CSV table of C-alpha atoms in Angstrom, one decimal:
chain,number,residue,atom,x,y,z
A,1,MET,CA,0.1,0.0,0.1
A,2,ALA,CA,1.5,3.3,-1.3
A,3,LEU,CA,1.2,6.6,0.6
A,4,PRO,CA,-1.1,8.9,-0.9
A,5,PHE,CA,1.2,11.7,-0.2
A,6,ALA,CA,4.9,13.0,-0.5
A,7,THR,CA,7.0,15.9,0.8
A,8,SER,CA,8.3,18.6,-1.1
A,9,SER,CA,11.7,17.9,-0.5
A,10,SER,CA,13.9,14.0,-0.5
A,11,ALA,CA,12.3,11.9,2.1
A,12,THR,CA,14.8,9.7,4.3
A,13,ALA,CA,14.2,6.8,5.9
A,14,SER,CA,15.3,6.7,9.7
A,15,PRO,CA,17.9,3.9,10.6
A,16,GLY,CA,16.2,1.0,11.9
A,17,ASN,CA,12.7,2.3,11.4
A,18,PRO,CA,10.5,1.0,8.3
A,19,LEU,CA,8.6,4.0,8.7
A,20,LEU,CA,9.4,7.1,6.4
A,21,SER,CA,11.0,10.3,8.0
A,22,PHE,CA,9.8,13.4,6.2
A,23,SER,CA,11.7,16.6,6.5
A,24,SER,CA,8.9,19.1,5.1
A,25,SER,CA,5.4,20.1,4.7
A,26,ILE,CA,3.0,17.7,2.8
A,27,SER,CA,2.1,18.6,-0.7
A,28,PRO,CA,-0.8,16.5,-2.1
A,29,SER,CA,-0.2,17.3,-5.7
A,30,ILE,CA,3.1,15.1,-6.0
A,31,PRO,CA,2.7,11.9,-7.1
A,32,ALA,CA,2.8,8.8,-4.8
A,33,LEU,CA,6.1,7.1,-3.9
A,34,PRO,CA,7.9,4.2,-6.0
A,35,SER,CA,6.4,0.8,-5.0
A,36,ARG,CA,9.8,0.3,-3.3
A,37,CYS,CA,8.6,2.6,-0.4
A,38,LEU,CA,5.7,0.4,0.6
A,39,LEU,CA,5.3,0.0,4.2
A,40,PRO,CA,5.5,-3.8,5.1
A,41,ARG,CA,2.5,-6.0,5.4
A,42,ARG,CA,1.4,-6.4,9.1
A,43,SER,CA,-2.2,-7.4,10.3
A,44,HIS,CA,-2.4,-3.7,11.9
A,45,TYR,CA,-0.8,-0.7,10.1
A,46,ARG,CA,0.6,1.9,11.9
A,47,THR,CA,0.2,5.7,11.2
A,48,ALA,CA,3.4,6.9,9.4
A,49,THR,CA,4.6,9.9,11.1
A,50,VAL,CA,5.5,12.9,9.4
A,51,ARG,CA,8.0,14.9,11.1
A,52,ALA,CA,8.0,18.8,10.8
A,53,LYS,CA,11.1,20.7,9.8
A,54,ILE,CA,11.5,22.9,12.8
A,55,ARG,CA,15.3,24.4,12.9
A,56,GLU,CA,17.3,25.8,16.1
A,57,ILE,CA,18.9,29.1,16.0
A,58,PHE,CA,22.2,28.5,17.8
A,59,MET,CA,24.4,31.0,19.8
A,60,PRO,CA,27.0,31.6,17.3
A,61,ALA,CA,30.8,32.0,18.3
A,62,LEU,CA,31.7,35.4,17.2
A,63,SER,CA,35.5,35.3,18.2
A,64,SER,CA,37.8,32.8,19.0
A,65,THR,CA,37.9,33.7,22.8
A,66,MET,CA,34.1,33.5,23.2
A,67,THR,CA,32.3,31.0,25.2
A,68,GLU,CA,29.0,32.4,25.8
A,69,GLY,CA,26.9,35.3,24.8
A,70,LYS,CA,24.0,37.5,25.7
A,71,ILE,CA,21.1,38.4,24.0
A,72,VAL,CA,21.0,42.4,23.6
A,73,SER,CA,17.9,42.6,21.7
A,74,TRP,CA,15.7,40.2,19.2
A,75,ILE,CA,15.2,42.1,16.2
A,76,LYS,CA,12.3,40.0,15.1
A,77,SER,CA,9.4,38.7,17.1
A,78,GLU,CA,7.9,35.6,17.3
A,79,GLY,CA,5.3,34.8,14.5
A,80,ASP,CA,7.5,37.4,11.9
A,81,ARG,CA,8.5,35.6,8.8
A,82,LEU,CA,12.4,35.6,8.1
A,83,SER,CA,14.2,35.5,4.7
A,84,LYS,CA,17.8,33.7,4.3
A,85,GLY,CA,20.3,36.4,5.4
A,86,GLU,CA,18.1,38.5,7.5
A,87,SER,CA,19.3,40.0,10.9
A,88,VAL,CA,17.4,38.2,13.8
A,89,VAL,CA,19.0,38.9,16.9
A,90,VAL,CA,21.6,41.2,18.2
A,91,VAL,CA,24.3,39.4,20.5
A,92,GLU,CA,27.0,41.0,22.7
A,93,SER,CA,30.4,39.2,22.7
A,94,ASP,CA,33.1,39.4,24.7
A,95,LYS,CA,34.4,42.5,22.5
A,96,ALA,CA,31.3,43.7,20.4
A,97,ASP,CA,27.5,43.6,19.9
A,98,MET,CA,26.9,42.1,16.2
A,99,ASP,CA,23.8,41.2,14.6
A,100,VAL,CA,22.9,37.1,13.9
A,101,GLU,CA,21.5,36.5,10.7
A,102,THR,CA,19.4,33.6,9.7
A,103,PHE,CA,20.7,30.8,7.3
A,104,TYR,CA,17.0,29.6,6.1
A,105,ASP,CA,13.5,31.1,5.4
A,106,GLY,CA,10.7,30.5,7.6
A,107,ILE,CA,8.7,31.6,10.7
A,108,LEU,CA,10.4,32.4,14.2
A,109,ALA,CA,8.1,30.5,16.0
A,110,ALA,CA,9.9,30.6,19.3
A,111,ILE,CA,12.4,32.4,21.5
A,112,VAL,CA,14.1,30.3,23.8
A,113,VAL,CA,16.9,32.6,25.6
A,114,PRO,CA,14.9,35.9,26.2
A,115,GLU,CA,16.4,39.6,25.9
A,116,GLY,CA,19.2,39.9,28.8
A,117,GLU,CA,19.8,36.3,29.0
A,118,VAL,CA,23.0,34.6,28.6
A,119,ALA,CA,23.7,31.4,26.5
A,120,PRO,CA,27.1,29.1,25.6
A,121,VAL,CA,28.2,29.0,22.5
A,122,GLY,CA,26.2,26.2,20.5
A,123,ALA,CA,22.9,26.5,22.7
A,124,PRO,CA,19.6,27.1,20.9
A,125,ILE,CA,18.4,30.6,21.3
A,126,GLY,CA,15.3,30.3,19.0
A,127,LEU,CA,13.3,27.9,16.8
A,128,LEU,CA,12.6,28.3,13.1
A,129,ALA,CA,9.6,26.8,12.1
A,130,GLU,CA,8.6,26.0,8.1
A,131,THR,CA,5.1,26.7,7.9
A,132,GLU,CA,2.3,28.3,9.8
A,133,GLU,CA,1.3,24.5,11.0
A,134,GLU,CA,4.6,23.7,12.5
A,135,VAL,CA,4.6,26.6,14.9
A,136,ALA,CA,2.5,25.4,17.5
A,137,LEU,CA,4.8,22.3,17.6
A,138,ALA,CA,7.9,24.3,17.8
A,139,LYS,CA,6.6,26.4,20.6
A,140,ALA,CA,5.5,23.1,22.5
A,141,LYS,CA,9.0,22.1,21.9
A,142,ALA,CA,10.3,25.3,23.9
A,143,GLN,CA,8.2,25.3,26.4
A,144,SER,CA,9.1,21.6,27.5
A,145,PRO,CA,12.9,22.3,28.3
A,146,ALA,CA,11.5,25.5,30.3
A,147,GLN,CA,9.2,23.5,32.3
A,148,SER,CA,11.3,20.9,33.2
A,149,ARG,CA,14.0,23.4,34.8
A,150,THR,CA,11.3,25.3,36.4
A,151,ALA,CA,10.0,22.0,37.8
A,152,ALA,CA,13.7,21.0,39.1
A,153,VAL,CA,13.8,24.7,40.3
A,154,SER,CA,10.6,24.6,42.3
A,155,ALA,CA,11.0,21.0,43.8
A,156,SER,CA,11.2,21.3,47.6
A,157,PRO,CA,14.8,20.2,48.7
A,158,PRO,CA,15.2,16.9,50.7
A,159,SER,CA,14.7,17.3,54.3
A,160,PRO,CA,18.4,17.4,56.0
A,161,VAL,CA,19.7,14.3,58.0
A,162,ALA,CA,21.3,14.7,61.1
A,163,ALA,CA,23.9,11.6,60.4
A,164,ALA,CA,25.4,10.9,56.7
A,165,PRO,CA,24.0,7.5,55.9
A,166,VAL,CA,26.6,4.5,56.3
A,167,ALA,CA,27.6,3.3,52.5
A,168,SER,CA,26.3,-0.3,52.1
A,169,PRO,CA,28.1,-2.8,50.6
A,170,LEU,CA,27.2,-4.1,47.4
A,171,THR,CA,24.7,-6.9,47.3
A,172,VAL,CA,26.2,-10.1,45.9
A,173,PRO,CA,23.4,-12.8,44.4
A,174,ALA,CA,23.3,-15.9,46.3
A,175,GLY,CA,25.0,-18.9,44.5
A,176,GLY,CA,26.7,-17.0,42.0
A,177,PRO,CA,30.6,-16.4,41.8
A,178,ARG,CA,31.7,-13.1,42.9
A,179,LYS,CA,34.3,-11.2,40.9
A,180,LEU,CA,36.9,-9.5,43.2
A,181,VAL,CA,37.3,-5.6,42.9
A,182,ALA,CA,39.9,-4.3,45.2
A,183,THR,CA,42.1,-1.2,44.8
A,184,PRO,CA,45.8,-2.2,44.8
A,185,TYR,CA,46.7,-1.1,48.1
A,186,ALA,CA,44.1,-3.2,49.5
A,187,LYS,CA,45.5,-6.3,47.8
A,188,LYS,CA,49.0,-5.4,49.2
A,189,LEU,CA,47.4,-4.8,52.6
A,190,ALA,CA,45.4,-8.2,52.7
A,191,LYS,CA,49.1,-10.2,51.5
A,192,GLN,CA,50.8,-8.4,54.7
A,193,HIS,CA,48.2,-8.5,57.3
A,194,LYS,CA,47.5,-12.3,55.6
A,195,VAL,CA,43.8,-11.6,55.0
A,196,ASP,CA,41.6,-13.6,52.6
A,197,ILE,CA,40.6,-10.8,50.4
A,198,GLY,CA,38.0,-12.7,49.0
A,199,SER,CA,35.9,-12.6,52.3
A,200,VAL,CA,36.3,-9.2,52.9
A,201,THR,CA,33.2,-7.2,52.1
A,202,GLY,CA,34.0,-4.1,50.1
A,203,THR,CA,32.3,-0.7,51.0
A,204,GLY,CA,33.4,1.3,48.4
A,205,PRO,CA,32.2,2.4,44.8
A,206,PHE,CA,30.2,-0.8,43.3
A,207,GLY,CA,31.6,-3.3,46.0
A,208,ARG,CA,35.2,-2.2,45.9
A,209,VAL,CA,37.2,-3.4,48.8
A,210,THR,CA,39.0,-0.7,50.2
A,211,PRO,CA,42.5,-0.5,52.5
A,212,GLN,CA,39.9,0.2,55.5
A,213,ASP,CA,37.8,-2.6,54.7
A,214,VAL,CA,41.3,-4.9,54.7
A,215,GLU,CA,42.3,-3.3,58.3
A,216,LEU,CA,38.8,-3.9,59.8
A,217,ALA,CA,38.9,-7.4,58.8
A,218,ALA,CA,42.5,-7.6,60.1
A,219,GLY,CA,41.3,-6.3,63.5
A,220,ILE,CA,43.3,-3.2,62.9
A,221,HIS,CA,41.0,0.0,63.9
A,222,PRO,CA,42.1,3.3,62.6
A,223,LYS,CA,43.5,5.5,65.1
A,224,LYS,CA,41.3,8.7,65.6
A,225,PRO,CA,43.6,12.2,65.4
A,226,SER,CA,44.0,13.7,68.7
A,227,PRO,CA,42.6,17.2,68.9
A,228,PRO,CA,45.2,19.8,68.2
A,229,PRO,CA,46.2,21.5,71.8
A,230,VAL,CA,44.0,24.8,72.5
A,231,ALA,CA,46.2,27.7,73.2
A,232,ALA,CA,45.8,29.1,76.5
A,233,PRO,CA,43.7,32.6,76.2
A,234,PRO,CA,45.9,35.8,77.1
A,235,PRO,CA,45.5,37.1,80.3
A,236,VAL,CA,42.8,39.3,80.8
A,237,SER,CA,44.0,42.9,82.5
A,238,LYS,CA,42.8,43.9,85.3
A,239,GLY,CA,39.5,46.5,84.9
A,240,ALA,CA,39.1,45.2,81.0
A,241,ALA,CA,35.9,44.1,79.8
A,242,VAL,CA,35.7,40.2,80.0
A,243,THR,CA,34.0,38.9,76.2
A,244,PRO,CA,33.4,35.1,76.0
A,245,VAL,CA,35.2,32.9,73.7
A,246,ALA,CA,33.7,31.6,70.6
A,247,GLU,CA,34.5,28.9,69.0
A,248,LYS,CA,36.6,29.5,65.8
A,249,ALA,CA,34.6,28.7,62.6
A,250,ALA,CA,36.5,27.4,59.4
A,251,ALA,CA,38.3,29.9,57.2
A,252,PRO,CA,35.5,31.0,54.6
A,253,ALA,CA,36.3,30.4,50.9
A,254,ALA,CA,36.0,33.7,50.1
A,255,LEU,CA,36.2,37.3,51.8
A,256,PRO,CA,33.4,38.6,53.4
A,257,PRO,CA,32.0,41.8,51.6
A,258,ILE,CA,32.8,45.3,52.9
A,259,PRO,CA,29.5,46.8,54.9
A,260,GLY,CA,27.9,49.0,52.9
A,261,SER,CA,29.4,48.1,49.6
A,262,THR,CA,27.7,46.9,46.2
A,263,VAL,CA,28.5,43.6,44.4
A,264,VAL,CA,28.5,44.3,40.5
A,265,PRO,CA,29.0,41.1,38.2
A,266,PHE,CA,31.3,41.3,35.3
A,267,THR,CA,30.1,42.5,31.9
A,268,THR,CA,30.8,40.1,29.0
A,269,MET,CA,33.8,42.2,28.0
A,270,GLN,CA,35.2,42.8,31.4
A,271,ALA,CA,34.9,39.0,31.5
A,272,ALA,CA,37.0,38.3,28.5
A,273,VAL,CA,39.6,40.9,29.6
A,274,SER,CA,40.2,39.4,33.5
A,275,LYS,CA,40.7,36.0,31.3
A,276,ASN,CA,43.0,37.6,29.2
A,277,MET,CA,44.8,39.1,32.0
A,278,VAL,CA,44.8,36.1,33.7
A,279,GLU,CA,46.4,34.0,30.8
A,280,SER,CA,49.0,36.5,30.2
A,281,LEU,CA,50.5,35.9,33.5
A,282,SER,CA,51.8,32.2,32.3
A,283,VAL,CA,53.7,34.0,30.0
A,284,PRO,CA,57.6,35.1,31.0
A,285,THR,CA,58.0,38.9,30.1
A,286,PHE,CA,60.6,41.5,30.9
A,287,ARG,CA,60.1,45.6,30.3
A,288,VAL,CA,62.7,47.6,29.0
A,289,GLY,CA,62.3,51.4,29.2
A,290,TYR,CA,63.6,54.3,26.8
A,291,PRO,CA,63.9,58.0,27.1
A,292,VAL,CA,62.8,59.7,23.7
A,293,ILE,CA,63.1,63.3,22.7
A,294,THR,CA,59.7,64.3,20.8
A,295,ASN,CA,60.5,68.1,19.9
A,296,ALA,CA,60.4,67.4,16.2
A,297,LEU,CA,57.4,64.9,16.9
A,298,ASP,CA,55.7,67.6,18.8
A,299,ALA,CA,56.3,70.5,15.7
A,300,LEU,CA,54.7,67.9,13.4
A,301,TYR,CA,51.7,67.3,15.6
A,302,GLU,CA,51.2,70.9,15.4
A,303,LYS,CA,50.9,71.0,12.0
A,304,VAL,CA,49.1,68.4,11.2
A,305,LYS,CA,46.4,68.1,13.9
A,306,SER,CA,44.2,70.4,12.2
A,307,LYS,CA,43.7,67.9,9.5
A,308,GLY,CA,42.5,65.2,11.6
A,309,VAL,CA,45.9,63.6,12.9
A,310,THR,CA,46.0,62.7,16.3
A,311,MET,CA,49.0,61.8,18.6
A,312,THR,CA,48.5,58.4,18.6
A,313,VAL,CA,48.1,57.8,14.7
A,314,LEU,CA,51.6,59.2,14.9
A,315,LEU,CA,53.0,57.0,17.3
A,316,ALA,CA,51.2,54.0,15.7
A,317,LYS,CA,53.0,55.1,12.4
A,318,ALA,CA,56.2,55.2,14.0
A,319,ALA,CA,55.8,52.1,15.7
A,320,ALA,CA,55.0,50.3,12.3
A,321,MET,CA,57.8,51.6,10.8
A,322,ALA,CA,60.4,50.6,13.7
A,323,LEU,CA,58.8,46.9,13.5
A,324,ALA,CA,59.6,46.4,9.7
A,325,GLN,CA,63.1,46.8,10.8
A,326,HIS,CA,62.8,44.8,13.4
A,327,PRO,CA,60.1,41.9,12.6
A,328,VAL,CA,61.3,39.6,15.6
A,329,VAL,CA,59.5,42.2,17.8
A,330,ASN,CA,56.7,41.6,15.6
A,331,ALA,CA,56.4,37.9,15.9
A,332,SER,CA,54.2,35.7,18.2
A,333,CYS,CA,54.3,32.6,20.5
A,334,LYS,CA,51.1,30.9,21.0
A,335,ASP,CA,51.6,27.3,21.8
A,336,GLY,CA,55.1,27.7,23.8
A,337,LYS,CA,56.8,25.4,21.3
A,338,SER,CA,57.6,27.7,18.3
A,339,PHE,CA,57.0,31.2,16.8
A,340,SER,CA,56.0,32.8,13.6
A,341,TYR,CA,57.0,35.8,12.0
A,342,ASN,CA,54.1,38.0,11.1
A,343,SER,CA,54.1,39.3,7.5
A,344,ASN,CA,51.4,42.0,8.2
A,345,ILE,CA,52.0,44.7,10.7
A,346,ASN,CA,48.9,45.4,12.5
A,347,ILE,CA,49.2,48.1,15.5
A,348,ALA,CA,46.2,47.4,18.0
A,349,VAL,CA,45.6,50.5,20.0
A,350,ALA,CA,44.2,50.1,23.3
A,351,VAL,CA,40.9,52.5,23.7
A,352,ALA,CA,38.8,52.7,27.0
A,353,ILE,CA,35.1,52.4,26.5
A,354,ASP,CA,32.1,52.5,28.7
A,355,GLY,CA,32.3,48.8,31.0
A,356,GLY,CA,35.5,47.6,29.4
A,357,LEU,CA,38.8,48.0,27.1
A,358,ILE,CA,39.2,47.4,23.5
A,359,THR,CA,41.9,47.2,21.1
A,360,PRO,CA,41.0,48.4,17.7
A,361,VAL,CA,43.5,47.3,15.2
A,362,LEU,CA,45.3,49.5,12.4
A,363,GLN,CA,46.2,46.9,9.8
A,364,ASP,CA,49.1,47.1,7.6
A,365,ALA,CA,50.1,50.3,9.5
A,366,ASP,CA,53.5,50.7,7.8
A,367,LYS,CA,52.0,50.9,4.3
A,368,LEU,CA,49.6,53.4,4.9
A,369,ASP,CA,50.4,57.4,5.5
A,370,ILE,CA,49.1,59.4,8.3
A,371,TYR,CA,46.5,60.8,6.6
A,372,LEU,CA,45.0,57.4,5.5
A,373,LEU,CA,45.6,56.2,8.9
A,374,SER,CA,43.6,58.6,10.6
A,375,GLN,CA,40.6,58.3,8.8
A,376,LYS,CA,40.7,54.7,9.7
A,377,TRP,CA,41.5,55.4,13.2
A,378,LYS,CA,38.3,57.6,13.5
A,379,GLU,CA,36.3,54.6,12.1
A,380,LEU,CA,37.5,52.4,14.4
A,381,VAL,CA,37.0,54.3,17.3
A,382,SER,CA,33.4,55.1,16.4
A,383,LYS,CA,32.8,51.4,15.9
A,384,ALA,CA,34.4,50.5,19.4
A,385,ARG,CA,32.5,52.9,21.1
A,386,SER,CA,29.2,51.6,19.6
A,387,LYS,CA,30.1,48.4,19.9
A,388,GLN,CA,30.1,47.7,16.3
A,389,LEU,CA,33.3,46.3,15.9
A,390,GLN,CA,34.1,43.1,13.2
A,391,PRO,CA,36.6,40.4,15.1
A,392,LYS,CA,39.0,41.0,12.2
A,393,GLU,CA,39.4,44.5,13.5
A,394,TYR,CA,39.9,43.9,17.4
A,395,ASN,CA,41.7,40.3,17.1
A,396,SER,CA,44.3,40.8,14.4
A,397,GLY,CA,46.9,42.6,15.9
A,398,THR,CA,50.5,41.6,16.1
A,399,PHE,CA,51.6,44.6,18.4
A,400,THR,CA,50.0,46.8,21.0
A,401,LEU,CA,50.2,50.4,21.7
A,402,SER,CA,49.0,51.8,25.0
A,403,ASN,CA,48.8,55.5,25.4
A,404,LEU,CA,48.4,57.4,28.4
A,405,GLY,CA,50.3,60.3,27.6
A,406,MET,CA,47.2,62.5,27.2
A,407,PHE,CA,45.9,61.9,30.7
A,408,GLY,CA,49.7,63.1,31.9
A,409,VAL,CA,51.0,60.0,33.3
A,410,ASP,CA,54.7,60.1,32.7
A,411,ARG,CA,55.4,56.2,32.3
A,412,PHE,CA,53.4,53.0,33.2
A,413,ASP,CA,53.8,49.4,32.5
A,414,ALA,CA,51.3,47.3,30.3
A,415,ILE,CA,50.5,44.1,30.4
A,416,LEU,CA,50.9,41.9,27.5
A,417,PRO,CA,48.4,40.9,25.6
A,418,PRO,CA,47.9,36.9,24.8
A,419,GLY,CA,49.3,35.7,21.4
A,420,GLN,CA,51.3,39.0,20.6
A,421,GLY,CA,55.5,39.6,21.4
A,422,ALA,CA,55.3,43.3,22.6
A,423,ILE,CA,53.3,45.9,23.9
A,424,MET,CA,54.2,49.6,24.3
A,425,ALA,CA,53.6,51.9,27.0
A,426,VAL,CA,53.6,55.6,26.3
A,427,GLY,CA,53.6,58.4,28.7
A,428,ALA,CA,53.4,62.0,28.3
A,429,SER,CA,55.9,64.3,26.7
A,430,LYS,CA,57.3,67.0,29.3
A,431,PRO,CA,59.8,69.8,29.4
A,432,THR,CA,63.0,68.1,31.0
A,433,VAL,CA,66.9,69.9,31.4
A,434,VAL,CA,69.1,67.7,28.9
A,435,ALA,CA,72.7,67.9,29.0
A,436,GLY,CA,74.2,68.0,25.8
A,437,ALA,CA,77.5,66.5,24.4
A,438,ASP,CA,79.2,69.9,24.8
A,439,GLY,CA,78.6,70.2,28.2
A,440,PHE,CA,75.9,72.8,28.0
A,441,PHE,CA,72.1,72.5,29.4
A,442,THR,CA,69.0,72.6,27.4
A,443,VAL,CA,65.2,72.1,27.8
A,444,LYS,CA,63.9,69.6,25.5
A,445,ASN,CA,60.4,67.8,25.4
A,446,LYS,CA,60.9,64.0,26.5
A,447,MET,CA,58.6,61.1,27.2
A,448,LEU,CA,59.6,57.6,28.7
A,449,VAL,CA,58.3,54.6,26.7
A,450,ASN,CA,58.3,51.0,28.4
A,451,VAL,CA,57.9,48.0,26.4
A,452,THR,CA,56.9,44.7,27.9
A,453,ALA,CA,57.9,41.8,25.9
A,454,ASP,CA,57.6,37.8,25.8
A,455,HIS,CA,61.3,36.7,26.5
A,456,ARG,CA,60.5,33.3,25.0
A,457,ILE,CA,60.9,35.2,21.2
A,458,ILE,CA,62.4,38.7,22.1
A,459,TYR,CA,65.6,39.4,24.0
A,460,GLY,CA,67.2,42.4,25.8
A,461,ALA,CA,69.2,43.3,22.8
A,462,ASP,CA,66.1,43.0,20.6
A,463,LEU,CA,64.0,45.4,22.5
A,464,ALA,CA,66.9,47.7,22.8
A,465,ALA,CA,67.7,47.9,19.1
A,466,PHE,CA,64.0,48.4,18.2
A,467,LEU,CA,63.7,51.1,20.8
A,468,GLN,CA,66.7,52.7,19.2
A,469,THR,CA,65.2,52.7,15.9
A,470,PHE,CA,61.8,53.9,17.4
A,471,SER,CA,63.6,57.0,19.1
A,472,LYS,CA,65.4,57.9,16.1
A,473,ILE,CA,61.9,57.9,13.8
A,474,ILE,CA,60.7,59.9,16.5
A,475,GLU,CA,63.5,62.6,16.4
A,476,ASN,CA,63.3,62.7,12.5
A,477,SER,CA,59.6,62.9,12.3
A,478,ASP,CA,59.9,64.4,8.6
A,479,ASN,CA,59.8,60.5,7.9
A,480,LEU,CA,56.5,59.9,9.3
A,481,THR,CA,54.8,62.0,6.2
A,482,LEU,CA,56.6,60.3,3.6
């Protein structure tokens, strides 16, 4: 008996099930299936089950370090019809807010993760139905796991037990051989104390014989640890108030909160920054400082700042030109066993934004002039503050620049980002009395530069040579405009 209907797409048979499984809606206008797909003859025919095509919208991995994402907002609502490539939801990753598109046409039947909640990468956040008839089934599918979670949370906890129950040994069927399961140390103790380990009843997991079981069978009782001596209380001076001595409690796992303080959980970006900073502790780093005379750089900045060129762009350009002459400082070590020379010089610049820190990347900074770099930098900063950076625009850096000179900071150390070879910390340029080679004193503008580097691939001489080249470029700033 052939089925009187067929599907709009190819039908596939489920493994081990003679019934057909369909992956889309039923269309009565298509001819019947060929005779090789007939159902087997049985006394009672079963009704063929047609499975609806309900697809899940997953939480995407928007960056290599992202483990979970937060739903910022749903662009579409339940019941809206979607087209392939259309934006559905805005997800907050560890660095930016990004639109997530759908890969299929259909109807947004159910929202599994509402706005403001977090889901791990790969978890379903919504359900997409193919037809109107499948919307109800998709909603039921979305509600079933939610109901199970609610029932688990609302279930009353078991009543506390005064004493922990004693582990009962594994019951062995009478009359049947028992397979001996014992720890190696228990077997050694059994030989030492001449105990037939086959007659010992195990109290460990799955009836395993433990060393304590062997000792009890040998008549050896474990010694109870003697309580530590209690220190005598200090003598109370005459006239002092006497307070009762309370028993000392166990040390708390975490420090108690300060009275009046407010606990604020990390945002997604702050959690990512915290994770990266902890990872950087595993890298052996060293720091080298260098004074740089900036009179020529300051004069150039006065000429070009009206054209939108910032001091940060000038420093990034100078660092890129120095890296071109010292490629080892632009290298990176990611596995601890090898390092790679990066063909591109991509300068990542640290930028403080609301709720975190991000490093937009000026790609190929050595190949672009300062005016094109300034234009790209303004675009990157604007996208960073609106959390619209694409992953390549913040995770492709090969060298990082951190500038706090605009705040008047004269020197500081920067933490090396994971996966990079070096980071430069730039302080403020300030008038300083400098002694010349002729013995005369002059006043020049000088800034202090500190570079933190990965000592596995960059050595002191490499970093010193790089800083000397960087200083010469700054002191002859006309090269920056070439």
